[in-house]
Amino acid sequence: MANQRKNVLIIYTGGTIGMIKREQDGSYIPFDFNLIKSEFPELDKLGCSVEFENFDPPLDSSNIGPPIWIKIANTIGVNYDKYDGFVVLHGSDTMAYTGSALSFMLEGLGKPVIMTGAQLPINEIRTDAKENLVTALQIASHPDCPIREVGIYFEYKLYRANRTQKVHADVFSAFNSLNFPPLVEAGVHLYFRHPTPVDAWQDKVFKVQPKLDTRVAHARFFPGMTAETLDAVLSHPNHRGVIVQSYGAGNLPTDKAFIESIKRSIDQGKIILNITQCMGGSVEMGRYETSAMLLSAGVLPGADLTFEAALTKMMYLFGKYDDLETVKRLLVRNIRGEMKAERAYTD
C-alpha cells in the first residue's frame, strides 16, 4: 500500500500563485492553471497523479468568505473518495480564515488538506510559488502521511490551519503559529513533527457541515474606547455572538459602563467570547480583577484561540446547533486542535 501511486486534487481558487507577469506592462494577470505544466514541468516528476479543479473566475482572497468556504468544502466532499489528499491554492491575505473554517466544516477528516499560495507569481525568477506547491503536493501525496487535517504550508513549514495567522505582507515566511509548533518541517527530508492525533480522525465518518451562521461580530478594545462604541456592537439586533479582543491575559477596563453593556447583551441571549489581542499566549480570566468581572458576567474564555479560529468556530457552531448551551460548551472546548484544553476532540 505504501508504494501505491497517490492521487491528489489541486483546488485552485485564485491568488498570487496563479498570476503571471504580463510582458507588455509588467502587470499581473490570472494564469490558466490548466496550462500549469508549461510553467511548471516538474509536476511530472513528483510521483503522484495530479488533477485540477479551477474556480472560474479566480478570486482574490480579499473576496473569499463564507460562500466560498462552503464551495471549497463541498468540492472536497464531492471528491473525497477519489483522492488521497488535497491541495488548496489560495491568496495569502485570508488564507488563515479559510483554513480555520475548513478545519471545522470538514468533520471526521481523515486525509491531508494542504493550503498554500505564494508571495510572488509562479513565473517570477525568485518566486516562492514552485517550492510551496511542490512541497504541499509531496506532503499531500506522501505514502505514509500522518497529517489528517487542514494545514497551511509556507516557506518550509506546515502549520495547523486553525492555529495560524498571516504575520507579514512582504516576506516569504508570511505565516506563523505562535501557540502551536509546525506539523511538518521541510529540509533535506520531510520531518513530520506533530502527526494528527489518532482520536481526531480514527473511526470517524467524514462529512461536510456546509451551514455557517455569519451573525457574528468583533470588538477589539483600545485605550480611549468608549462604552457607547462597545454597546453599538453588542446591542446590534442581528448579532448572535461577539468576539471581544482584550488586553494581555484577558483584561478590559474596569469602567462600570463596559461591564453593564456586556452583561446586558448576555442577558439578551448573546454569546461573548474573550480572546487576547496578543499573537501568542492565552486568556486566563480571573487572574486579574479586570478579567474576573467578565467571568462573573458570563463572558466565555477563549484560551489561546486565534481571531481567525474564534470567528470561524463561532460561525460553524451557530450554523450547526440551535441550542445555545451546546454552542457555549463547545466554544470553550478543543474540537479540532484549535485551542489548548484539558479535553480534546469533544464534538
mmCIF file of C-alpha atoms in Angstrom:
data_model
loop_
_atom_site.group_PDB
_atom_site.id
_atom_site.type_symbol
_atom_site.label_atom_id
_atom_site.label_comp_id
_atom_site.label_asym_id
_atom_site.label_seq_id
_atom_site.Cartn_x
_atom_site.Cartn_y
_atom_site.Cartn_z
ATOM 1 C CA MET A 1 0.000 0.000 0.000
ATOM 2 C CA ALA A 2 2.869 2.378 0.824
ATOM 3 C CA ASN A 3 4.228 2.102 -2.727
ATOM 4 C CA GLN A 4 0.909 2.832 -4.394
ATOM 5 C CA ARG A 5 0.830 5.979 -6.532
ATOM 6 C CA LYS A 6 -1.226 8.619 -4.743
ATOM 7 C CA ASN A 7 -3.921 10.775 -6.301
ATOM 8 C CA VAL A 8 -4.076 14.443 -5.345
ATOM 9 C CA LEU A 9 -6.659 17.045 -6.300
ATOM 10 C CA ILE A 10 -5.433 20.628 -6.595
ATOM 11 C CA ILE A 11 -8.238 23.122 -5.990
ATOM 12 C CA TYR A 12 -7.209 26.454 -7.454
ATOM 13 C CA THR A 13 -9.257 29.331 -6.023
ATOM 14 C CA GLY A 14 -7.011 32.209 -7.155
ATOM 15 C CA GLY A 15 -4.354 34.349 -5.535
ATOM 16 C CA THR A 16 -0.824 35.411 -6.402
ATOM 17 C CA ILE A 17 0.336 31.840 -7.008
ATOM 18 C CA GLY A 18 -1.925 31.745 -10.052
ATOM 19 C CA MET A 19 -0.720 35.008 -11.549
ATOM 20 C CA ILE A 20 1.891 35.660 -14.227
ATOM 21 C CA LYS A 21 3.555 38.934 -15.166
ATOM 22 C CA ARG A 22 2.435 40.347 -18.481
ATOM 23 C CA GLU A 23 5.450 41.306 -20.612
ATOM 24 C CA GLN A 24 3.821 44.374 -22.162
ATOM 25 C CA ASP A 25 3.357 46.404 -18.992
ATOM 26 C CA GLY A 26 4.576 44.247 -16.083
ATOM 27 C CA SER A 27 1.104 43.908 -14.565
ATOM 28 C CA TYR A 28 -0.095 40.644 -13.026
ATOM 29 C CA ILE A 29 -2.864 38.711 -14.761
ATOM 30 C CA PRO A 30 -4.575 35.394 -13.870
ATOM 31 C CA PHE A 31 -2.908 32.293 -15.260
ATOM 32 C CA ASP A 32 -4.876 29.400 -16.766
ATOM 33 C CA PHE A 33 -3.985 26.649 -14.328
ATOM 34 C CA ASN A 34 -4.896 24.027 -16.907
ATOM 35 C CA LEU A 35 -1.608 25.038 -18.550
ATOM 36 C CA ILE A 36 0.385 24.687 -15.347
ATOM 37 C CA LYS A 37 2.868 22.171 -16.809
ATOM 38 C CA SER A 38 4.100 24.731 -19.316
ATOM 39 C CA GLU A 39 5.272 26.880 -16.410
ATOM 40 C CA PHE A 40 5.979 24.032 -14.052
ATOM 41 C CA PRO A 41 7.091 20.833 -15.852
ATOM 42 C CA GLU A 42 8.442 19.430 -12.557
ATOM 43 C CA LEU A 43 4.920 18.267 -11.752
ATOM 44 C CA ASP A 44 5.551 15.124 -13.816
ATOM 45 C CA LYS A 45 8.430 14.150 -11.521
ATOM 46 C CA LEU A 46 6.523 14.169 -8.247
ATOM 47 C CA GLY A 47 5.464 10.538 -8.350
ATOM 48 C CA CYS A 48 1.777 11.224 -7.834
ATOM 49 C CA SER A 49 -1.223 11.705 -10.069
ATOM 50 C CA VAL A 50 -2.426 15.298 -10.037
ATOM 51 C CA GLU A 51 -5.753 16.640 -11.232
ATOM 52 C CA PHE A 52 -7.176 20.136 -11.066
ATOM 53 C CA GLU A 53 -10.399 21.841 -10.064
ATOM 54 C CA ASN A 54 -10.240 25.506 -11.073
ATOM 55 C CA PHE A 55 -12.526 28.226 -9.780
ATOM 56 C CA ASP A 56 -13.736 30.422 -12.606
ATOM 57 C CA PRO A 57 -13.121 33.280 -12.288
ATOM 58 C CA PRO A 58 -10.134 33.004 -9.938
ATOM 59 C CA LEU A 59 -10.661 35.028 -6.791
ATOM 60 C CA ASP A 60 -8.506 37.487 -4.947
ATOM 61 C CA SER A 61 -8.529 36.230 -1.371
ATOM 62 C CA SER A 62 -9.991 39.550 -0.205
ATOM 63 C CA ASN A 63 -13.194 38.401 -1.919
ATOM 64 C CA ILE A 64 -13.233 34.981 -0.251
ATOM 65 C CA GLY A 65 -15.611 34.473 2.642
ATOM 66 C CA PRO A 66 -18.264 32.026 3.876
ATOM 67 C CA PRO A 67 -19.912 31.301 0.480
ATOM 68 C CA ILE A 68 -16.514 30.335 -0.986
ATOM 69 C CA TRP A 69 -15.538 28.383 2.148
ATOM 70 C CA ILE A 70 -18.685 26.331 1.565
ATOM 71 C CA LYS A 71 -17.794 25.871 -2.108
ATOM 72 C CA ILE A 72 -14.286 24.647 -1.253
ATOM 73 C CA ALA A 73 -15.603 22.316 1.451
ATOM 74 C CA ASN A 74 -18.225 20.877 -0.898
ATOM 75 C CA THR A 75 -15.610 20.417 -3.636
ATOM 76 C CA ILE A 76 -13.534 18.350 -1.205
ATOM 77 C CA GLY A 77 -16.656 16.486 -0.091
ATOM 78 C CA VAL A 78 -17.716 15.511 -3.604
ATOM 79 C CA ASN A 79 -14.203 14.312 -4.452
ATOM 80 C CA TYR A 80 -13.251 12.876 -1.061
ATOM 81 C CA ASP A 81 -13.338 9.195 -2.012
ATOM 82 C CA LYS A 82 -11.453 9.691 -5.296
ATOM 83 C CA TYR A 83 -8.291 11.289 -3.900
ATOM 84 C CA ASP A 84 -5.726 10.560 -1.213
ATOM 85 C CA GLY A 85 -5.059 14.214 -0.488
ATOM 86 C CA PHE A 86 -5.991 17.753 -1.447
ATOM 87 C CA VAL A 87 -4.013 20.923 -2.110
ATOM 88 C CA VAL A 88 -5.933 24.193 -1.986
ATOM 89 C CA LEU A 89 -4.266 27.135 -3.730
ATOM 90 C CA HIS A 90 -5.447 30.387 -2.202
ATOM 91 C CA GLY A 91 -4.403 34.003 -1.786
ATOM 92 C CA SER A 92 -2.455 34.561 1.406
ATOM 93 C CA ASP A 93 -4.419 37.509 2.832
ATOM 94 C CA THR A 94 -7.393 35.487 4.079
ATOM 95 C CA MET A 95 -5.882 32.005 3.941
ATOM 96 C CA ALA A 96 -5.888 31.613 7.734
ATOM 97 C CA TYR A 97 -9.624 32.378 7.816
ATOM 98 C CA THR A 98 -10.400 29.839 5.084
ATOM 99 C CA GLY A 99 -8.124 27.225 6.625
ATOM 100 C CA SER A 100 -9.715 27.664 10.040
ATOM 101 C CA ALA A 101 -13.223 27.450 8.574
ATOM 102 C CA LEU A 102 -12.395 24.285 6.628
ATOM 103 C CA SER A 103 -10.928 22.666 9.726
ATOM 104 C CA PHE A 104 -14.342 22.878 11.378
ATOM 105 C CA MET A 105 -16.530 22.235 8.334
ATOM 106 C CA LEU A 106 -14.687 19.069 7.253
ATOM 107 C CA GLU A 107 -15.910 16.803 10.034
ATOM 108 C CA GLY A 108 -14.121 13.500 10.573
ATOM 109 C CA LEU A 109 -11.412 14.465 8.082
ATOM 110 C CA GLY A 110 -9.005 11.564 7.569
ATOM 111 C CA LYS A 111 -6.884 12.901 4.714
ATOM 112 C CA PRO A 112 -4.443 15.808 4.301
ATOM 113 C CA VAL A 113 -5.850 19.110 3.071
ATOM 114 C CA ILE A 114 -2.860 21.354 2.461
ATOM 115 C CA MET A 115 -3.394 25.030 1.739
ATOM 116 C CA THR A 116 -0.670 27.081 0.117
ATOM 117 C CA GLY A 117 -0.058 30.109 -2.055
ATOM 118 C CA ALA A 118 2.760 32.478 -2.840
ATOM 119 C CA GLN A 119 4.081 35.963 -2.325
ATOM 120 C CA LEU A 120 5.331 36.150 -5.941
ATOM 121 C CA PRO A 121 3.662 34.820 -9.127
ATOM 122 C CA ILE A 122 4.707 31.439 -10.468
ATOM 123 C CA ASN A 123 6.659 32.760 -13.485
ATOM 124 C CA GLU A 124 8.822 35.166 -11.490
ATOM 125 C CA ILE A 125 12.506 34.128 -11.303
ATOM 126 C CA ARG A 126 12.585 34.437 -7.484
ATOM 127 C CA THR A 127 9.109 33.040 -6.924
ATOM 128 C CA ASP A 128 8.235 31.071 -3.820
ATOM 129 C CA ALA A 129 5.297 29.536 -5.683
ATOM 130 C CA LYS A 130 7.095 26.470 -7.025
ATOM 131 C CA GLU A 131 8.645 25.372 -3.729
ATOM 132 C CA ASN A 132 5.382 25.908 -1.876
ATOM 133 C CA LEU A 133 3.398 23.948 -4.443
ATOM 134 C CA VAL A 134 5.945 21.109 -4.759
ATOM 135 C CA THR A 135 6.200 20.553 -1.017
ATOM 136 C CA ALA A 136 2.457 20.877 -0.456
ATOM 137 C CA LEU A 137 1.974 18.163 -3.078
ATOM 138 C CA GLN A 138 4.685 15.991 -1.559
ATOM 139 C CA ILE A 139 3.047 16.198 1.861
ATOM 140 C CA ALA A 140 -0.437 15.524 0.465
ATOM 141 C CA SER A 141 0.821 12.515 -1.546
ATOM 142 C CA HIS A 142 3.311 11.119 0.959
ATOM 143 C CA PRO A 143 2.824 7.332 1.172
ATOM 144 C CA ASP A 144 2.798 7.387 4.969
ATOM 145 C CA CYS A 145 1.453 10.876 5.570
ATOM 146 C CA PRO A 146 0.418 11.218 9.233
ATOM 147 C CA ILE A 147 -1.303 14.560 8.632
ATOM 148 C CA ARG A 148 -5.078 14.093 8.629
ATOM 149 C CA GLU A 149 -6.204 17.686 8.948
ATOM 150 C CA VAL A 150 -6.168 21.100 7.290
ATOM 151 C CA GLY A 151 -2.727 22.716 7.204
ATOM 152 C CA ILE A 152 -1.132 25.854 5.796
ATOM 153 C CA TYR A 153 2.229 25.400 4.112
ATOM 154 C CA PHE A 154 4.576 28.344 3.517
ATOM 155 C CA GLU A 155 8.364 28.673 3.463
ATOM 156 C CA TYR A 156 9.395 25.184 4.621
ATOM 157 C CA LYS A 157 6.779 24.781 7.368
ATOM 158 C CA LEU A 158 3.325 23.277 7.558
ATOM 159 C CA TYR A 159 1.188 24.713 10.329
ATOM 160 C CA ARG A 160 -2.154 23.581 11.715
ATOM 161 C CA ALA A 161 -4.527 25.867 9.835
ATOM 162 C CA ASN A 162 -6.667 26.848 12.805
ATOM 163 C CA ARG A 163 -3.552 27.862 14.782
ATOM 164 C CA THR A 164 -2.114 30.014 12.027
ATOM 165 C CA GLN A 165 -2.090 33.736 11.251
ATOM 166 C CA LYS A 166 -0.597 35.812 8.482
ATOM 167 C CA VAL A 167 2.148 37.846 10.133
ATOM 168 C CA HIS A 168 3.963 39.552 7.263
ATOM 169 C CA ALA A 169 2.916 41.165 3.999
ATOM 170 C CA ASP A 170 6.170 41.031 2.050
ATOM 171 C CA VAL A 171 8.446 38.205 3.159
ATOM 172 C CA PHE A 172 8.205 34.578 2.062
ATOM 173 C CA SER A 173 7.648 33.346 5.627
ATOM 174 C CA ALA A 174 4.271 35.070 5.681
ATOM 175 C CA PHE A 175 2.637 32.834 8.308
ATOM 176 C CA ASN A 176 3.330 31.781 11.850
ATOM 177 C CA SER A 177 1.734 29.800 14.652
ATOM 178 C CA LEU A 178 2.966 31.105 17.976
ATOM 179 C CA ASN A 179 0.872 28.844 20.194
ATOM 180 C CA PHE A 180 1.444 25.543 18.391
ATOM 181 C CA PRO A 181 4.578 24.154 16.702
ATOM 182 C CA PRO A 182 4.803 23.248 12.992
ATOM 183 C CA LEU A 183 3.255 19.954 11.943
ATOM 184 C CA VAL A 184 5.916 19.428 9.277
ATOM 185 C CA GLU A 185 9.298 20.991 8.567
ATOM 186 C CA ALA A 186 10.747 20.657 5.085
ATOM 187 C CA GLY A 187 14.501 20.334 4.772
ATOM 188 C CA VAL A 188 16.527 17.682 3.009
ATOM 189 C CA HIS A 189 13.667 15.420 4.088
ATOM 190 C CA LEU A 190 10.112 15.997 5.246
ATOM 191 C CA TYR A 191 10.125 15.923 9.026
ATOM 192 C CA PHE A 192 6.695 15.096 10.408
ATOM 193 C CA ARG A 193 6.979 16.705 13.845
ATOM 194 C CA HIS A 194 3.377 16.548 15.035
ATOM 195 C CA PRO A 195 1.178 13.913 13.400
ATOM 196 C CA THR A 196 -2.541 14.469 13.690
ATOM 197 C CA PRO A 197 -3.773 12.738 16.879
ATOM 198 C CA VAL A 198 -5.442 9.438 16.116
ATOM 199 C CA ASP A 199 -8.580 10.315 18.087
ATOM 200 C CA ALA A 200 -9.188 13.250 15.735
ATOM 201 C CA TRP A 201 -9.910 11.007 12.741
ATOM 202 C CA GLN A 202 -9.864 7.288 13.525
ATOM 203 C CA ASP A 203 -13.304 5.630 13.342
ATOM 204 C CA LYS A 204 -14.838 8.985 12.378
ATOM 205 C CA VAL A 205 -17.230 9.321 9.440
ATOM 206 C CA PHE A 206 -16.244 12.113 7.071
ATOM 207 C CA LYS A 207 -18.911 14.644 6.212
ATOM 208 C CA VAL A 208 -19.154 18.291 5.271
ATOM 209 C CA GLN A 209 -21.038 20.670 7.538
ATOM 210 C CA PRO A 210 -21.940 23.390 4.997
ATOM 211 C CA LYS A 211 -24.089 25.653 7.149
ATOM 212 C CA LEU A 212 -22.461 28.730 8.656
ATOM 213 C CA ASP A 213 -24.190 31.455 10.632
ATOM 214 C CA THR A 214 -22.438 34.757 9.952
ATOM 215 C CA ARG A 215 -24.317 36.767 12.585
ATOM 216 C CA VAL A 216 -21.076 37.204 14.480
ATOM 217 C CA ALA A 217 -19.328 40.464 15.347
ATOM 218 C CA HIS A 218 -15.991 41.651 16.700
ATOM 219 C CA ALA A 219 -14.952 44.298 19.210
ATOM 220 C CA ARG A 220 -11.255 44.992 19.718
ATOM 221 C CA PHE A 221 -10.515 47.149 22.739
ATOM 222 C CA PHE A 222 -8.164 50.128 22.577
ATOM 223 C CA PRO A 223 -7.231 52.872 25.050
ATOM 224 C CA GLY A 224 -9.864 55.590 24.792
ATOM 225 C CA MET A 225 -12.616 53.292 23.536
ATOM 226 C CA THR A 226 -15.990 54.407 24.844
ATOM 227 C CA ALA A 227 -18.787 52.317 26.283
ATOM 228 C CA GLU A 228 -21.025 53.689 23.514
ATOM 229 C CA THR A 229 -18.705 52.206 20.874
ATOM 230 C CA LEU A 230 -18.800 48.812 22.546
ATOM 231 C CA ASP A 231 -22.557 48.991 23.022
ATOM 232 C CA ALA A 232 -23.076 49.752 19.323
ATOM 233 C CA VAL A 233 -21.542 46.354 18.536
ATOM 234 C CA LEU A 234 -23.023 44.355 21.394
ATOM 235 C CA SER A 235 -26.557 45.710 21.105
ATOM 236 C CA HIS A 236 -26.960 45.168 17.353
ATOM 237 C CA PRO A 237 -30.094 43.016 16.930
ATOM 238 C CA ASN A 238 -28.565 40.790 14.230
ATOM 239 C CA HIS A 239 -25.552 39.692 16.267
ATOM 240 C CA ARG A 240 -25.831 36.305 17.999
ATOM 241 C CA GLY A 241 -22.252 36.269 19.204
ATOM 242 C CA VAL A 242 -19.428 38.754 19.683
ATOM 243 C CA ILE A 243 -15.706 38.080 19.913
ATOM 244 C CA VAL A 244 -14.041 40.545 22.257
ATOM 245 C CA GLN A 245 -10.300 41.021 21.860
ATOM 246 C CA SER A 246 -8.993 42.123 25.230
ATOM 247 C CA TYR A 247 -5.585 43.126 26.515
ATOM 248 C CA GLY A 248 -2.938 40.637 27.578
ATOM 249 C CA ALA A 249 -4.314 37.687 29.537
ATOM 250 C CA GLY A 250 -7.929 38.792 29.020
ATOM 251 C CA ASN A 251 -8.222 42.166 30.715
ATOM 252 C CA LEU A 252 -10.610 45.036 29.994
ATOM 253 C CA PRO A 253 -11.066 48.458 31.627
ATOM 254 C CA THR A 254 -12.961 48.370 34.922
ATOM 255 C CA ASP A 255 -15.380 51.078 33.800
ATOM 256 C CA LYS A 256 -18.794 50.024 35.076
ATOM 257 C CA ALA A 257 -20.445 51.035 31.786
ATOM 258 C CA PHE A 258 -18.419 48.399 29.896
ATOM 259 C CA ILE A 259 -19.459 45.634 32.267
ATOM 260 C CA GLU A 260 -23.093 46.720 32.190
ATOM 261 C CA SER A 261 -23.104 46.684 28.378
ATOM 262 C CA ILE A 262 -21.594 43.206 28.327
ATOM 263 C CA LYS A 263 -23.945 41.861 30.991
ATOM 264 C CA ARG A 264 -26.971 43.334 29.218
ATOM 265 C CA SER A 265 -26.041 41.600 25.955
ATOM 266 C CA ILE A 266 -25.501 38.251 27.670
ATOM 267 C CA ASP A 267 -28.866 38.572 29.422
ATOM 268 C CA GLN A 268 -30.402 39.081 25.959
ATOM 269 C CA GLY A 269 -29.074 35.664 24.909
ATOM 270 C CA LYS A 270 -25.902 36.668 23.121
ATOM 271 C CA ILE A 271 -22.613 34.836 23.485
ATOM 272 C CA ILE A 272 -19.481 36.857 24.188
ATOM 273 C CA LEU A 273 -16.128 35.135 23.756
ATOM 274 C CA ASN A 274 -12.982 36.741 25.145
ATOM 275 C CA ILE A 275 -9.646 36.256 23.348
ATOM 276 C CA THR A 276 -6.375 38.107 23.659
ATOM 277 C CA GLN A 277 -5.086 40.725 21.247
ATOM 278 C CA CYS A 278 -1.616 39.183 21.575
ATOM 279 C CA MET A 279 -0.493 36.831 18.823
ATOM 280 C CA GLY A 280 0.931 34.465 21.410
ATOM 281 C CA GLY A 281 -0.300 33.401 24.818
ATOM 282 C CA SER A 282 -3.714 32.808 26.260
ATOM 283 C CA VAL A 283 -6.648 34.394 28.033
ATOM 284 C CA GLU A 284 -6.668 33.478 31.735
ATOM 285 C CA MET A 285 -9.872 35.009 33.022
ATOM 286 C CA GLY A 286 -9.916 35.521 36.773
ATOM 287 C CA ARG A 287 -6.173 36.012 37.007
ATOM 288 C CA TYR A 288 -6.690 39.767 37.480
ATOM 289 C CA GLU A 289 -9.657 41.729 38.816
ATOM 290 C CA THR A 290 -10.217 43.266 35.371
ATOM 291 C CA SER A 291 -10.958 39.856 33.856
ATOM 292 C CA ALA A 292 -12.654 38.313 36.905
ATOM 293 C CA MET A 293 -15.528 40.758 36.384
ATOM 294 C CA LEU A 294 -16.004 39.443 32.851
ATOM 295 C CA LEU A 295 -16.101 35.864 34.060
ATOM 296 C CA SER A 296 -18.769 36.670 36.634
ATOM 297 C CA ALA A 297 -20.790 38.466 33.938
ATOM 298 C CA GLY A 298 -20.897 35.312 31.830
ATOM 299 C CA VAL A 299 -18.173 36.041 29.260
ATOM 300 C CA LEU A 300 -16.608 32.843 27.883
ATOM 301 C CA PRO A 301 -12.819 32.396 27.969
ATOM 302 C CA GLY A 302 -11.320 31.715 24.531
ATOM 303 C CA ALA A 303 -7.987 30.350 25.823
ATOM 304 C CA ASP A 304 -5.380 30.713 23.052
ATOM 305 C CA LEU A 305 -7.716 30.824 20.047
ATOM 306 C CA THR A 306 -6.551 32.960 17.163
ATOM 307 C CA PHE A 307 -9.081 35.510 15.999
ATOM 308 C CA GLU A 308 -9.470 33.592 12.725
ATOM 309 C CA ALA A 309 -10.248 30.367 14.572
ATOM 310 C CA ALA A 310 -12.572 32.062 17.070
ATOM 311 C CA LEU A 311 -14.573 33.723 14.300
ATOM 312 C CA THR A 312 -14.963 30.646 12.106
ATOM 313 C CA LYS A 313 -15.597 28.317 15.039
ATOM 314 C CA MET A 314 -18.421 30.543 16.234
ATOM 315 C CA MET A 315 -19.938 30.676 12.729
ATOM 316 C CA TYR A 316 -19.660 26.890 12.450
ATOM 317 C CA LEU A 317 -21.215 26.157 15.841
ATOM 318 C CA PHE A 318 -24.063 28.623 15.391
ATOM 319 C CA GLY A 319 -24.690 27.073 11.967
ATOM 320 C CA LYS A 320 -24.745 23.518 13.294
ATOM 321 C CA TYR A 321 -26.526 23.824 16.629
ATOM 322 C CA ASP A 322 -29.734 25.588 17.634
ATOM 323 C CA ASP A 323 -29.155 25.029 21.326
ATOM 324 C CA LEU A 324 -27.255 27.934 22.856
ATOM 325 C CA GLU A 325 -25.842 25.848 25.703
ATOM 326 C CA THR A 326 -24.277 23.404 23.234
ATOM 327 C CA VAL A 327 -22.636 26.276 21.389
ATOM 328 C CA LYS A 328 -21.260 27.660 24.656
ATOM 329 C CA ARG A 329 -19.959 24.275 25.764
ATOM 330 C CA LEU A 330 -18.119 23.591 22.514
ATOM 331 C CA LEU A 331 -16.756 27.102 22.107
ATOM 332 C CA VAL A 332 -14.531 26.634 25.144
ATOM 333 C CA ARG A 333 -13.514 23.061 24.274
ATOM 334 C CA ASN A 334 -10.948 21.789 21.846
ATOM 335 C CA ILE A 335 -12.755 20.160 18.908
ATOM 336 C CA ARG A 336 -10.162 20.373 16.079
ATOM 337 C CA GLY A 337 -6.891 21.051 17.852
ATOM 338 C CA GLU A 338 -7.620 24.790 17.659
ATOM 339 C CA MET A 339 -7.010 25.594 21.327
ATOM 340 C CA LYS A 340 -5.341 24.291 24.416
ATOM 341 C CA ALA A 341 -7.818 22.496 26.615
ATOM 342 C CA GLU A 342 -7.900 19.680 29.119
ATOM 343 C CA ARG A 343 -10.214 17.647 26.958
ATOM 344 C CA ALA A 344 -9.569 17.122 23.238
ATOM 345 C CA TYR A 345 -11.802 16.472 20.218
ATOM 346 C CA THR A 346 -15.111 16.538 22.030
ATOM 347 C CA ASP A 347 -17.744 17.129 19.343
#
